[in-house]
Short mmCIF file of C-alpha atoms in Angstrom, two decimals:
data_model
loop_
_atom_site.label_atom_id
_atom_site.label_comp_id
_atom_site.label_asym_id
_atom_site.label_seq_id
_atom_site.Cartn_x
_atom_site.Cartn_y
_atom_site.Cartn_z
CA MET R 1 65.96 98.04 76.26
CA THR R 2 68.33 100.88 75.24
CA SER R 3 71.95 99.92 74.60
CA LEU R 4 74.88 102.18 75.48
CA PRO R 5 77.14 103.77 72.79
CA PRO R 6 80.34 101.69 72.35
CA ARG R 7 82.54 104.13 74.30
CA GLU R 8 80.16 104.36 77.22
CA ALA R 9 79.58 100.58 77.23
CA ALA R 10 83.41 99.97 77.34
CA ALA R 11 83.80 102.46 80.20
CA GLU R 12 81.02 100.73 82.10
CA ARG R 13 82.61 97.31 81.59
CA GLY R 14 85.98 98.79 82.76
CA THR R 15 84.27 100.15 85.92
CA LEU R 16 82.67 96.77 86.66
CA MET R 17 85.98 94.93 86.19
CA SER R 18 87.71 97.44 88.42
CA VAL R 19 85.22 97.00 91.22
CA ALA R 20 85.37 93.19 90.78
CA ASP R 21 89.19 93.26 90.94
CA THR R 22 89.31 95.47 94.07
CA VAL R 23 90.76 93.40 97.00
CA ILE R 24 91.14 96.27 99.52
CA ASP R 25 88.82 99.28 99.70
CA VAL R 26 89.69 101.92 102.26
CA ARG R 27 87.20 104.84 102.58
CA ASP R 28 87.61 108.03 104.74
CA LEU R 29 89.73 106.12 107.25
CA GLY R 30 90.94 107.77 110.42
CA LEU R 31 92.53 106.63 113.62
CA VAL R 32 93.07 108.44 116.86
CA PHE R 33 94.98 106.87 119.69
CA GLU R 34 93.90 107.84 123.15
CA THR R 35 96.93 108.50 125.42
CA PRO R 36 97.17 109.67 129.08
CA ASP R 37 98.15 113.22 128.23
CA ALA R 38 96.35 113.87 124.87
CA PRO R 39 94.85 112.08 121.88
CA VAL R 40 97.24 111.28 119.03
CA GLU R 41 95.84 111.42 115.47
CA ALA R 42 97.66 108.73 113.63
CA LEU R 43 95.73 108.58 110.37
CA LYS R 44 93.38 111.02 108.62
CA ASP R 45 91.17 110.87 105.51
CA ILE R 46 92.68 107.80 104.01
CA ASN R 47 91.17 106.66 100.72
CA LEU R 48 92.77 103.79 98.81
CA GLN R 49 91.74 100.97 96.56
CA ILE R 50 94.15 98.06 95.82
CA ARG R 51 93.48 95.69 92.99
CA ARG R 52 94.12 91.93 92.75
CA GLY R 53 97.74 91.07 91.89
CA GLU R 54 99.19 94.46 92.64
CA PHE R 55 102.42 95.19 94.49
CA VAL R 56 101.71 98.30 96.49
CA THR R 57 104.35 100.03 98.60
CA PHE R 58 103.69 102.42 101.49
CA ILE R 59 106.48 104.91 101.99
CA GLY R 60 106.75 107.91 104.15
CA PRO R 61 108.64 109.37 107.15
CA SER R 62 108.93 107.53 110.42
CA GLY R 63 105.81 107.74 112.49
CA CYS R 64 103.51 108.61 109.55
CA GLY R 65 101.24 105.59 110.05
CA LYS R 66 102.43 103.21 107.26
CA THR R 67 102.50 100.14 109.46
CA THR R 68 99.38 101.30 111.34
CA LEU R 69 97.44 101.40 108.04
CA MET R 70 98.58 97.95 107.19
CA ARG R 71 97.73 96.68 110.61
CA ILE R 72 94.19 97.98 110.26
CA ILE R 73 93.87 96.18 106.94
CA ALA R 74 95.04 93.02 108.76
CA ASP R 75 92.56 93.56 111.64
CA LEU R 76 95.36 94.11 114.15
CA GLU R 77 94.25 97.73 114.81
CA GLN R 78 90.71 99.21 114.76
CA PRO R 79 90.03 102.53 113.01
CA THR R 80 88.00 105.27 114.78
CA SER R 81 86.36 106.46 111.57
CA GLY R 82 85.85 105.34 108.00
CA THR R 83 85.56 101.82 106.58
CA VAL R 84 87.81 99.03 105.25
CA THR R 85 86.84 96.00 103.22
CA VAL R 86 89.03 93.09 102.22
CA ASN R 87 87.71 90.84 99.50
CA GLY R 88 84.31 92.50 100.08
CA VAL R 89 84.12 91.69 103.80
CA SER R 90 85.44 93.33 106.98
CA PRO R 91 89.11 92.83 107.92
CA HIS R 92 87.90 90.66 110.88
CA GLU R 93 86.02 88.35 108.59
CA ALA R 94 88.93 88.24 106.15
CA ARG R 95 91.27 87.34 109.00
CA LEU R 96 88.99 84.42 110.07
CA GLN R 97 89.09 83.25 106.45
CA ARG R 98 92.91 83.38 106.59
CA ALA R 99 93.15 85.90 103.85
CA TYR R 100 96.47 87.35 105.16
CA GLY R 101 100.04 86.28 105.28
CA TYR R 102 101.83 88.85 107.61
CA ILE R 103 105.58 89.19 107.57
CA PHE R 104 107.12 91.31 110.27
CA GLN R 105 110.42 93.22 110.40
CA ALA R 106 112.04 90.30 112.23
CA ALA R 107 111.65 86.77 111.01
CA ALA R 108 110.01 85.74 114.28
CA LEU R 109 111.14 82.08 114.09
CA TYR R 110 111.10 79.85 117.18
CA PRO R 111 114.83 79.05 117.94
CA TRP R 112 114.02 75.60 119.27
CA ARG R 113 112.16 74.49 116.11
CA ASN R 114 114.05 73.67 112.89
CA ILE R 115 113.13 75.61 109.76
CA GLN R 116 110.64 73.03 108.47
CA LYS R 117 108.89 72.91 111.86
CA ASN R 118 108.72 76.65 111.97
CA VAL R 119 107.00 76.79 108.57
CA GLU R 120 104.70 73.90 109.65
CA LEU R 121 103.59 75.69 112.90
CA PRO R 122 100.47 77.48 111.58
CA HIS R 123 99.20 74.16 110.07
CA GLU R 124 100.05 72.29 113.23
CA ILE R 125 97.88 74.79 115.20
CA MET R 126 95.04 74.37 112.62
CA GLY R 127 95.17 70.62 113.04
CA VAL R 128 96.46 69.72 109.61
CA SER R 129 97.85 66.22 109.34
CA LYS R 130 101.58 65.71 109.81
CA ALA R 131 102.09 64.48 106.28
CA GLU R 132 100.20 67.40 104.63
CA ARG R 133 101.89 70.11 106.72
CA ALA R 134 105.33 68.58 105.97
CA GLU R 135 104.54 68.52 102.26
CA LYS R 136 103.40 72.19 102.40
CA ALA R 137 106.56 73.22 104.31
CA ARG R 138 108.92 71.49 101.87
CA ARG R 139 107.07 72.98 98.81
CA TYR R 140 107.30 76.53 100.01
CA LEU R 141 110.79 76.29 101.36
CA ASP R 142 111.75 75.15 97.84
CA LEU R 143 109.88 78.14 96.41
CA VAL R 144 111.93 80.61 98.46
CA GLY R 145 115.23 78.86 97.81
CA LEU R 146 115.70 76.98 101.02
CA LYS R 147 115.60 73.38 99.80
CA GLY R 148 118.23 71.41 101.77
CA PHE R 149 117.90 73.67 104.78
CA GLU R 150 114.73 72.13 106.26
CA LYS R 151 116.50 70.62 109.27
CA LYS R 152 118.63 73.59 110.12
CA PHE R 153 117.82 75.81 113.12
CA PRO R 154 117.34 79.52 112.81
CA PHE R 155 120.74 80.30 114.40
CA GLN R 156 122.37 78.32 111.61
CA LEU R 157 120.94 80.64 108.88
CA SER R 158 121.78 84.18 107.82
CA GLY R 159 119.28 86.95 108.41
CA GLY R 160 118.19 86.90 104.78
CA MET R 161 117.66 83.13 104.88
CA GLN R 162 115.64 83.54 108.11
CA GLN R 163 113.37 86.01 106.37
CA ARG R 164 112.94 83.60 103.38
CA ALA R 165 111.66 81.04 105.96
CA SER R 166 109.34 83.65 107.27
CA ILE R 167 108.04 84.32 103.78
CA ALA R 168 107.62 80.53 103.17
CA ARG R 169 105.58 80.27 106.38
CA ALA R 170 103.29 83.18 105.34
CA LEU R 171 102.78 81.64 101.84
CA SER R 172 102.24 78.14 103.03
CA PHE R 173 98.47 78.52 103.67
CA ASP R 174 97.98 80.22 100.31
CA PRO R 175 96.66 83.58 101.51
CA ASP R 176 95.12 86.15 99.14
CA LEU R 177 97.35 88.90 100.58
CA LEU R 178 100.98 89.25 101.66
CA LEU R 179 101.37 92.08 104.15
CA MET R 180 105.07 92.89 104.58
CA ASP R 181 106.25 95.31 107.22
CA GLU R 182 109.83 96.35 106.29
CA PRO R 183 110.92 92.77 106.10
CA PHE R 184 114.38 93.59 104.79
CA GLY R 185 115.12 96.73 106.81
CA ALA R 186 117.64 95.16 109.08
CA LEU R 187 119.65 93.44 106.33
CA ASP R 188 122.90 94.65 104.83
CA GLU R 189 122.51 96.27 101.42
CA ILE R 190 123.93 93.36 99.44
CA THR R 191 121.54 90.88 101.16
CA ARG R 192 118.69 93.32 100.75
CA ASP R 193 119.24 93.63 97.04
CA ARG R 194 119.24 89.82 96.65
CA MET R 195 116.04 89.55 98.80
CA ASN R 196 114.35 92.16 96.61
CA GLU R 197 115.05 90.12 93.50
CA GLU R 198 113.91 86.97 95.21
CA LEU R 199 110.65 88.66 96.28
CA LEU R 200 110.03 89.78 92.71
CA ARG R 201 110.45 86.24 91.52
CA ILE R 202 108.09 84.86 94.21
CA TRP R 203 105.50 87.57 93.44
CA HIS R 204 105.62 86.70 89.70
CA GLU R 205 105.23 83.00 90.43
CA THR R 206 102.42 83.27 93.06
CA LYS R 207 100.43 86.28 91.61
CA LYS R 208 99.69 87.40 95.15
CA THR R 209 98.53 90.87 96.09
CA VAL R 210 101.38 92.42 98.09
CA ILE R 211 101.38 95.50 100.52
CA PHE R 212 104.89 96.43 101.45
CA VAL R 213 106.08 98.97 103.93
CA THR R 214 109.46 100.51 103.38
CA HIS R 215 111.73 103.60 104.03
CA SER R 216 113.80 102.88 100.94
CA ILE R 217 113.12 104.80 97.71
CA ASP R 218 115.18 102.29 95.75
CA GLU R 219 113.14 99.47 97.17
CA ALA R 220 109.88 101.14 96.36
CA VAL R 221 111.05 101.78 92.75
CA LEU R 222 112.17 98.30 92.09
CA LEU R 223 109.27 96.35 93.59
CA SER R 224 106.14 98.34 93.15
CA THR R 225 103.31 98.58 90.65
CA ARG R 226 102.08 101.51 92.72
CA ILE R 227 103.73 103.69 95.41
CA VAL R 228 101.61 105.24 98.10
CA ILE R 229 103.39 108.31 99.58
CA MET R 230 102.30 109.28 103.07
CA SER R 231 102.74 112.55 104.99
CA ALA R 232 104.06 113.18 108.42
CA ARG R 233 101.57 112.59 111.27
CA PRO R 234 98.64 112.55 111.05
CA GLY R 235 99.30 110.21 108.14
CA ARG R 236 97.62 111.18 104.97
CA ILE R 237 98.09 109.97 101.39
CA VAL R 238 100.01 112.72 99.55
CA GLU R 239 100.15 110.95 96.26
CA VAL R 240 99.74 107.52 94.62
CA ILE R 241 102.19 106.95 91.79
CA ASP R 242 101.70 104.32 89.08
CA SER R 243 104.99 102.64 88.07
CA ASP R 244 105.91 102.75 84.36
CA LEU R 245 108.60 100.15 84.81
CA PRO R 246 108.25 96.83 82.91
CA ALA R 247 106.88 93.82 84.71
CA GLU R 248 110.23 91.99 84.31
CA ARG R 249 112.70 93.80 86.47
CA ASN R 250 116.15 93.25 88.09
CA LEU R 251 118.55 95.41 90.06
CA GLU R 252 119.85 97.10 86.91
CA THR R 253 116.32 98.35 86.23
CA ARG R 254 116.87 100.93 88.96
CA GLU R 255 119.50 102.62 86.83
CA SER R 256 117.11 103.23 83.87
CA PRO R 257 115.88 106.71 83.01
CA VAL R 258 112.33 105.66 83.81
CA ALA R 259 113.30 104.36 87.25
CA GLN R 260 115.38 107.54 87.97
CA GLN R 261 112.38 109.66 87.07
CA LEU R 262 110.10 107.56 89.33
CA ALA R 263 112.58 107.97 92.23
CA HIS R 264 112.60 111.74 91.67
CA ARG R 265 108.77 111.81 91.78
CA ILE R 266 108.89 109.83 95.10
CA ARG R 267 111.42 112.32 96.60
CA LEU R 268 109.20 115.26 95.58
CA GLY R 269 106.21 113.57 97.21
CA LEU R 270 108.06 112.80 100.40
CA LYS R 271 109.23 116.38 100.55
CA ALA R 272 105.69 117.61 100.09
CA GLY R 273 104.51 115.19 102.83
CA HIS R 274 107.04 116.55 105.39
CA SER R 275 105.64 120.04 104.81
CA TYR R 276 102.01 119.08 104.43
CA ASP R 277 100.70 121.66 106.92
CA GLU R 278 102.64 124.48 105.25
CA VAL R 279 101.63 123.71 101.63
CA ARG R 280 98.05 122.53 101.81
#
């Protein structure tokens, strides 16, 4: 048996670790929507791999397919070409295994159920015992900073607190992936900043893999380990930027020279994405 030289052996081990750590693998993905007047090409030639524990942000102009790409990963849309695997299986199989926690732009809480009962709902549907689902709800409401608000109803909470409840519900069945579709887009800037810091704390504590859709450059800079910049329709990946920011971050981190340089790179990528057809 012939052994590899040290450098080649290390490279091979790195490749094997990279493959093993890949949670999402998107290859040559495309999606065309059939409409009454003409087909609409929403996504084209998407290739992307996301590793376990990453916080990956999709950013691009409105209508570029950010949410559509995330919905394909979540098995809520079906591609017309290419392949997607999640934890080595199809998105459909991953969904049946409850690999996803999906958080929408609106909190989507039932107004007639209190906050604890809203968080308990998925477990109630799955037939989990009353005591176990109550324990899970209380644990995750505590994690998102809503201890003491379990018996409040959605109308009694601010928009940011409602989104915290939505995050607690998504986390409560311990999914591998958190898929977040502009969850703070409707919040005022002060509340949004606070929610960004809360999300960073939760991500550090839970070690989840997060995909996050946003239109905010500041948000992408603060939260991400990698930023995926998408072009105008048909959505393509213009650039994937690795963040050089330290793992421990706060709002002041956005003012650092490294963060400012990262924001500048994102702006250049977005500009290139808007004029993709002219510059390619």
